[in-house]
């Protein structure tokens, strides 16, 4: 069996691991203490925030088939939201999003990634890969504590391109292509309130402000209203 390493336990890395698991010996390396990557959920008691991806589209049959178990097991559901567009501080459009192609998690966004994990592959958490080496057609990877792993027949790097550049060896032949990929930065502000007035919308798109997207999430947990 081939020895395979996957760097990154976001949706890409875990999907890949899921697809390859029965055909190879596989280890996933993840720098954080949990899986999910940008399909992120953060707890700050008593609040819980999905502060990365909020919803996603299922636009083809293959993707829908892949996610069918998550729909059946109520990990994801159709997105149902009252949405507003705001321009010049005025609401210019109201829509109700209830569209069969939009899905959102029932609770935590990272539960989507967690659901795809099973016992056939090992995930090494809190392990930041700092360096990759290729020798005699085999890959070795080095973490931030200088521990070395390998040899691997295949290495999959599923981290954002600018971070991949930091760990790829100097003469990797696709460096120039990766360097051309530009990512824009994005910040999420998470606010939790004990009391807040009722809003008549769930999501808002600001067409002319630095804050572009606002999502209000209400949940009753042990008689507390979580927003
Ligand atoms: C605020 C925000 C909102 C978004 N909203 C939406 C949305 O509504 N709908 C939608 O479809 N998409 C949305 N996206 C995009 C979506 O979240 C991403 O495209 C997707 O989650 C990327 O998954 P990935 O597995 O490719 O990468 P990531 O999720 O980035 O996973 C990479 C993983 O690699 C780990 N890692 C990085 N470097 C190392 C290293 N050196 N060693 C070990 N591990 C490492 C990271 O910790 C991370 O877990 C949003 C993104 C953000 C940030």
Short mmCIF file of C-alpha atoms and ligand atoms in Angstrom, two decimals:
data_model
loop_
_atom_site.label_atom_id
_atom_site.label_comp_id
_atom_site.label_asym_id
_atom_site.label_seq_id
_atom_site.Cartn_x
_atom_site.Cartn_y
_atom_site.Cartn_z
CA UNK A 1 0.00 0.00 0.00
CA UNK A 2 1.14 3.55 -0.72
CA UNK A 3 2.06 5.78 2.23
CA UNK A 4 0.24 9.08 1.94
CA UNK A 5 0.32 12.35 3.91
CA UNK A 6 -2.33 15.05 3.72
CA UNK A 7 -1.53 18.48 5.17
CA UNK A 8 -4.66 20.26 6.39
CA UNK A 9 -7.85 18.91 7.98
CA UNK A 10 -10.33 21.30 6.34
CA UNK A 11 -13.08 20.11 4.03
CA UNK A 12 -10.55 19.49 1.21
CA UNK A 13 -8.09 17.42 3.27
CA UNK A 14 -10.76 15.36 5.00
CA UNK A 15 -12.73 14.73 1.79
CA UNK A 16 -9.54 13.57 0.15
CA UNK A 17 -8.69 11.33 3.11
CA UNK A 18 -12.21 9.93 3.01
CA UNK A 19 -11.93 9.03 -0.67
CA UNK A 20 -8.45 7.50 -0.40
CA UNK A 21 -8.73 5.81 2.97
CA UNK A 22 -9.26 2.22 1.87
CA UNK A 23 -6.62 2.31 -0.84
CA UNK A 24 -3.61 3.77 1.02
CA UNK A 25 -2.02 4.19 4.48
CA UNK A 26 -2.94 7.72 5.29
CA UNK A 27 -2.13 10.37 7.90
CA UNK A 28 -3.63 13.86 8.02
CA UNK A 29 -1.53 16.61 9.66
CA UNK A 30 -3.38 19.59 11.14
CA UNK A 31 -1.87 22.56 12.96
CA UNK A 32 -5.00 23.45 14.95
CA UNK A 33 -6.50 21.56 17.85
CA UNK A 34 -9.58 20.61 15.84
CA UNK A 35 -10.64 19.85 12.30
CA UNK A 36 -12.74 22.00 9.95
CA UNK A 37 -10.35 24.74 8.84
CA UNK A 38 -12.37 27.61 7.41
CA UNK A 39 -15.57 25.62 7.92
CA UNK A 40 -15.09 26.91 11.40
CA UNK A 41 -17.07 26.87 14.61
CA UNK A 42 -15.91 28.60 17.77
CA UNK A 43 -17.39 28.19 21.22
CA UNK A 44 -17.21 31.07 23.65
CA UNK A 45 -19.64 29.99 26.34
CA UNK A 46 -22.55 30.41 26.21
CA UNK A 47 -22.18 31.35 22.55
CA UNK A 48 -21.26 29.42 19.50
CA UNK A 49 -20.24 31.03 16.22
CA UNK A 50 -19.91 29.66 12.71
CA UNK A 51 -17.35 32.29 11.82
CA UNK A 52 -16.05 30.94 8.50
CA UNK A 53 -18.28 29.51 5.80
CA UNK A 54 -21.96 30.08 6.56
CA UNK A 55 -23.71 28.09 3.87
CA UNK A 56 -22.86 26.33 0.64
CA UNK A 57 -24.46 25.41 -2.64
CA UNK A 58 -25.12 21.90 -3.90
CA UNK A 59 -25.27 22.37 -7.65
CA UNK A 60 -24.63 18.95 -9.09
CA UNK A 61 -25.77 15.37 -8.58
CA UNK A 62 -22.34 14.05 -7.57
CA UNK A 63 -21.97 16.57 -4.74
CA UNK A 64 -25.54 15.93 -3.60
CA UNK A 65 -24.92 12.15 -3.55
CA UNK A 66 -21.72 12.71 -1.57
CA UNK A 67 -23.58 14.81 1.01
CA UNK A 68 -26.74 12.67 1.12
CA UNK A 69 -25.72 10.94 4.40
CA UNK A 70 -25.30 14.37 6.03
CA UNK A 71 -28.76 15.42 4.86
CA UNK A 72 -30.31 12.16 6.09
CA UNK A 73 -28.53 12.40 9.45
CA UNK A 74 -29.60 16.03 9.90
CA UNK A 75 -26.07 17.45 9.91
CA UNK A 76 -27.04 19.87 7.12
CA UNK A 77 -30.39 21.27 6.05
CA UNK A 78 -31.84 23.69 3.49
CA UNK A 79 -31.01 27.28 4.24
CA UNK A 80 -34.09 29.23 5.18
CA UNK A 81 -33.42 32.89 5.89
CA UNK A 82 -34.90 36.36 5.57
CA UNK A 83 -32.27 38.29 3.69
CA UNK A 84 -31.82 42.02 3.10
CA UNK A 85 -29.54 44.04 0.82
CA UNK A 86 -28.45 47.41 2.22
CA UNK A 87 -27.18 50.36 0.19
CA UNK A 88 -26.50 53.80 1.59
CA UNK A 89 -27.85 52.64 4.98
CA UNK A 90 -31.25 51.81 3.43
CA UNK A 91 -32.78 48.39 2.86
CA UNK A 92 -33.11 48.19 -0.91
CA UNK A 93 -34.23 44.60 -1.28
CA UNK A 94 -35.79 41.84 0.82
CA UNK A 95 -35.68 38.21 -0.18
CA UNK A 96 -36.51 34.94 1.46
CA UNK A 97 -33.78 32.40 0.88
CA UNK A 98 -35.37 29.03 0.70
CA UNK A 99 -33.69 27.45 -2.18
CA UNK A 100 -33.02 23.78 -2.68
CA UNK A 101 -29.40 24.39 -3.70
CA UNK A 102 -28.43 26.28 -0.52
CA UNK A 103 -27.50 24.25 2.55
CA UNK A 104 -26.38 25.22 6.00
CA UNK A 105 -25.41 23.19 9.07
CA UNK A 106 -28.16 22.30 11.54
CA UNK A 107 -25.77 23.38 14.31
CA UNK A 108 -22.02 23.67 13.86
CA UNK A 109 -20.30 24.19 10.52
CA UNK A 110 -17.34 22.05 11.59
CA UNK A 111 -19.75 19.11 12.18
CA UNK A 112 -19.81 18.72 8.37
CA UNK A 113 -16.10 17.96 8.35
CA UNK A 114 -16.27 15.91 11.58
CA UNK A 115 -18.96 13.71 10.03
CA UNK A 116 -16.61 12.74 7.19
CA UNK A 117 -13.96 11.42 9.58
CA UNK A 118 -13.79 7.74 10.44
CA UNK A 119 -11.33 5.30 11.90
CA UNK A 120 -9.55 4.39 8.69
CA UNK A 121 -7.13 7.28 8.83
CA UNK A 122 -5.17 9.01 11.54
CA UNK A 123 -5.32 12.76 12.15
CA UNK A 124 -2.36 14.29 13.93
CA UNK A 125 -3.64 17.50 15.49
CA UNK A 126 -1.53 20.40 16.81
CA UNK A 127 1.12 19.55 14.26
CA UNK A 128 2.19 22.47 12.10
CA UNK A 129 4.18 21.41 9.07
CA UNK A 130 7.03 23.83 8.42
CA UNK A 131 8.96 22.14 5.64
CA UNK A 132 8.65 19.54 2.89
CA UNK A 133 11.54 17.63 1.35
CA UNK A 134 11.58 15.38 -1.71
CA UNK A 135 14.35 12.77 -1.93
CA UNK A 136 14.54 9.88 -4.37
CA UNK A 137 10.90 10.37 -5.33
CA UNK A 138 9.74 10.14 -1.69
CA UNK A 139 8.35 12.97 0.43
CA UNK A 140 9.37 13.86 3.97
CA UNK A 141 7.71 16.50 6.09
CA UNK A 142 9.08 18.37 9.10
CA UNK A 143 6.93 19.93 11.81
CA UNK A 144 7.51 23.04 13.92
CA UNK A 145 9.15 20.91 16.66
CA UNK A 146 11.58 19.63 14.04
CA UNK A 147 10.07 16.12 14.08
CA UNK A 148 10.33 14.41 10.71
CA UNK A 149 7.65 12.18 9.10
CA UNK A 150 7.93 9.97 6.05
CA UNK A 151 8.83 8.60 3.63
CA UNK A 152 5.56 9.18 1.78
CA UNK A 153 4.78 8.13 -1.77
CA UNK A 154 2.28 10.93 -2.18
CA UNK A 155 1.87 14.25 -0.39
CA UNK A 156 -1.29 16.37 -0.64
CA UNK A 157 -1.09 19.98 0.56
CA UNK A 158 -4.60 21.35 1.11
CA UNK A 159 -3.73 24.63 2.80
CA UNK A 160 -4.16 28.13 1.32
CA UNK A 161 -1.66 28.84 -1.49
CA UNK A 162 0.38 31.51 0.31
CA UNK A 163 0.85 29.12 3.26
CA UNK A 164 1.74 26.29 0.87
CA UNK A 165 4.52 28.47 -0.58
CA UNK A 166 6.08 28.72 2.89
CA UNK A 167 6.47 24.95 3.22
CA UNK A 168 7.25 23.85 -0.33
CA UNK A 169 10.87 23.27 -1.24
CA UNK A 170 12.58 25.92 -3.39
CA UNK A 171 12.66 24.25 -6.77
CA UNK A 172 9.18 22.68 -6.62
CA UNK A 173 8.13 22.90 -10.24
CA UNK A 174 4.69 24.50 -9.76
CA UNK A 175 5.86 27.34 -7.46
CA UNK A 176 5.30 29.99 -10.15
CA UNK A 177 1.69 28.89 -10.69
CA UNK A 178 0.98 28.93 -6.95
CA UNK A 179 2.57 32.39 -6.61
CA UNK A 180 0.05 33.76 -9.12
CA UNK A 181 -2.92 32.82 -6.93
CA UNK A 182 -4.08 35.88 -5.02
CA UNK A 183 -6.26 35.66 -1.93
CA UNK A 184 -8.00 38.60 -0.33
CA UNK A 185 -7.97 38.79 3.43
CA UNK A 186 -11.19 38.60 5.36
CA UNK A 187 -11.99 39.23 9.02
CA UNK A 188 -14.86 37.88 11.09
CA UNK A 189 -16.16 39.75 14.12
CA UNK A 190 -18.12 37.55 16.53
CA UNK A 191 -20.49 39.28 18.92
CA UNK A 192 -22.65 37.55 21.53
CA UNK A 193 -25.50 39.32 23.33
CA UNK A 194 -27.55 38.30 26.36
CA UNK A 195 -30.32 40.58 25.26
CA UNK A 196 -30.89 41.98 21.84
CA UNK A 197 -33.86 43.40 20.03
CA UNK A 198 -35.64 41.22 17.51
CA UNK A 199 -34.51 41.77 13.94
CA UNK A 200 -36.75 41.16 10.96
CA UNK A 201 -33.92 39.59 8.99
CA UNK A 202 -31.38 36.81 9.42
CA UNK A 203 -28.70 37.84 6.94
CA UNK A 204 -27.67 41.17 5.45
CA UNK A 205 -25.42 42.11 2.58
CA UNK A 206 -23.97 45.64 2.77
CA UNK A 207 -23.26 46.78 -0.77
CA UNK A 208 -21.18 49.85 0.12
CA UNK A 209 -19.61 49.25 3.54
CA UNK A 210 -16.36 47.70 4.81
CA UNK A 211 -18.46 45.23 6.79
CA UNK A 212 -19.97 43.23 4.00
CA UNK A 213 -21.95 40.44 5.58
CA UNK A 214 -23.98 40.15 8.76
CA UNK A 215 -25.50 36.92 9.96
CA UNK A 216 -27.70 36.63 13.04
CA UNK A 217 -28.01 33.25 14.60
CA UNK A 218 -30.50 32.51 17.31
CA UNK A 219 -30.56 29.31 19.21
CA UNK A 220 -32.22 28.27 22.40
CA UNK A 221 -29.83 26.29 24.56
CA UNK A 222 -30.94 25.49 28.12
CA UNK A 223 -33.46 28.33 28.07
CA UNK A 224 -30.88 30.85 26.93
CA UNK A 225 -31.35 32.61 23.66
CA UNK A 226 -28.07 32.41 21.77
CA UNK A 227 -27.58 34.94 19.02
C1 LIG B 1 -15.15 34.22 6.72
C2 LIG B 1 -15.33 33.21 5.62
C3 LIG B 1 -16.62 32.99 5.11
C4 LIG B 1 -16.82 32.05 4.10
N1 LIG B 1 -18.09 31.83 3.66
C5 LIG B 1 -18.33 30.84 2.78
C6 LIG B 1 -19.65 30.50 2.43
O1 LIG B 1 -20.62 31.09 2.93
N2 LIG B 1 -19.84 29.50 1.52
C7 LIG B 1 -18.77 28.81 0.98
O2 LIG B 1 -19.02 27.89 0.19
N3 LIG B 1 -17.50 29.10 1.32
C8 LIG B 1 -17.25 30.09 2.20
N4 LIG B 1 -15.97 30.38 2.56
C9 LIG B 1 -14.87 29.63 1.93
C10 LIG B 1 -14.74 28.22 2.53
O3 LIG B 1 -14.77 28.30 3.95
C11 LIG B 1 -13.40 27.63 2.08
O4 LIG B 1 -13.31 27.66 0.66
C12 LIG B 1 -13.19 26.21 2.52
O5 LIG B 1 -13.58 25.98 3.86
C13 LIG B 1 -11.71 25.88 2.31
O6 LIG B 1 -11.49 24.55 2.74
P1 LIG B 1 -10.05 23.91 2.58
O7 LIG B 1 -10.08 22.57 3.24
O8 LIG B 1 -9.62 23.96 1.16
O9 LIG B 1 -9.04 24.89 3.34
P2 LIG B 1 -9.03 25.26 4.90
O10 LIG B 1 -10.38 25.21 5.46
O11 LIG B 1 -8.25 26.52 5.01
O12 LIG B 1 -8.21 24.07 5.55
C14 LIG B 1 -6.81 24.06 5.60
C15 LIG B 1 -6.40 23.45 6.94
O13 LIG B 1 -4.98 23.35 6.93
C16 LIG B 1 -4.50 23.72 8.21
N5 LIG B 1 -3.11 24.18 8.00
C17 LIG B 1 -2.71 25.32 7.41
N6 LIG B 1 -1.35 25.36 7.38
C18 LIG B 1 -0.91 24.22 7.96
C19 LIG B 1 0.39 23.68 8.23
N7 LIG B 1 1.51 24.34 7.87
N8 LIG B 1 0.47 22.47 8.85
C20 LIG B 1 -0.66 21.80 9.22
N9 LIG B 1 -1.91 22.27 8.99
C21 LIG B 1 -2.03 23.45 8.36
C22 LIG B 1 -5.44 24.81 8.69
O14 LIG B 1 -5.43 24.93 10.10
C23 LIG B 1 -6.78 24.29 8.15
O15 LIG B 1 -7.46 23.48 9.09
C24 LIG B 1 -15.72 31.32 3.57
C25 LIG B 1 -14.44 31.53 4.09
C26 LIG B 1 -14.24 32.46 5.11
C27 LIG B 1 -12.86 32.65 5.68
#
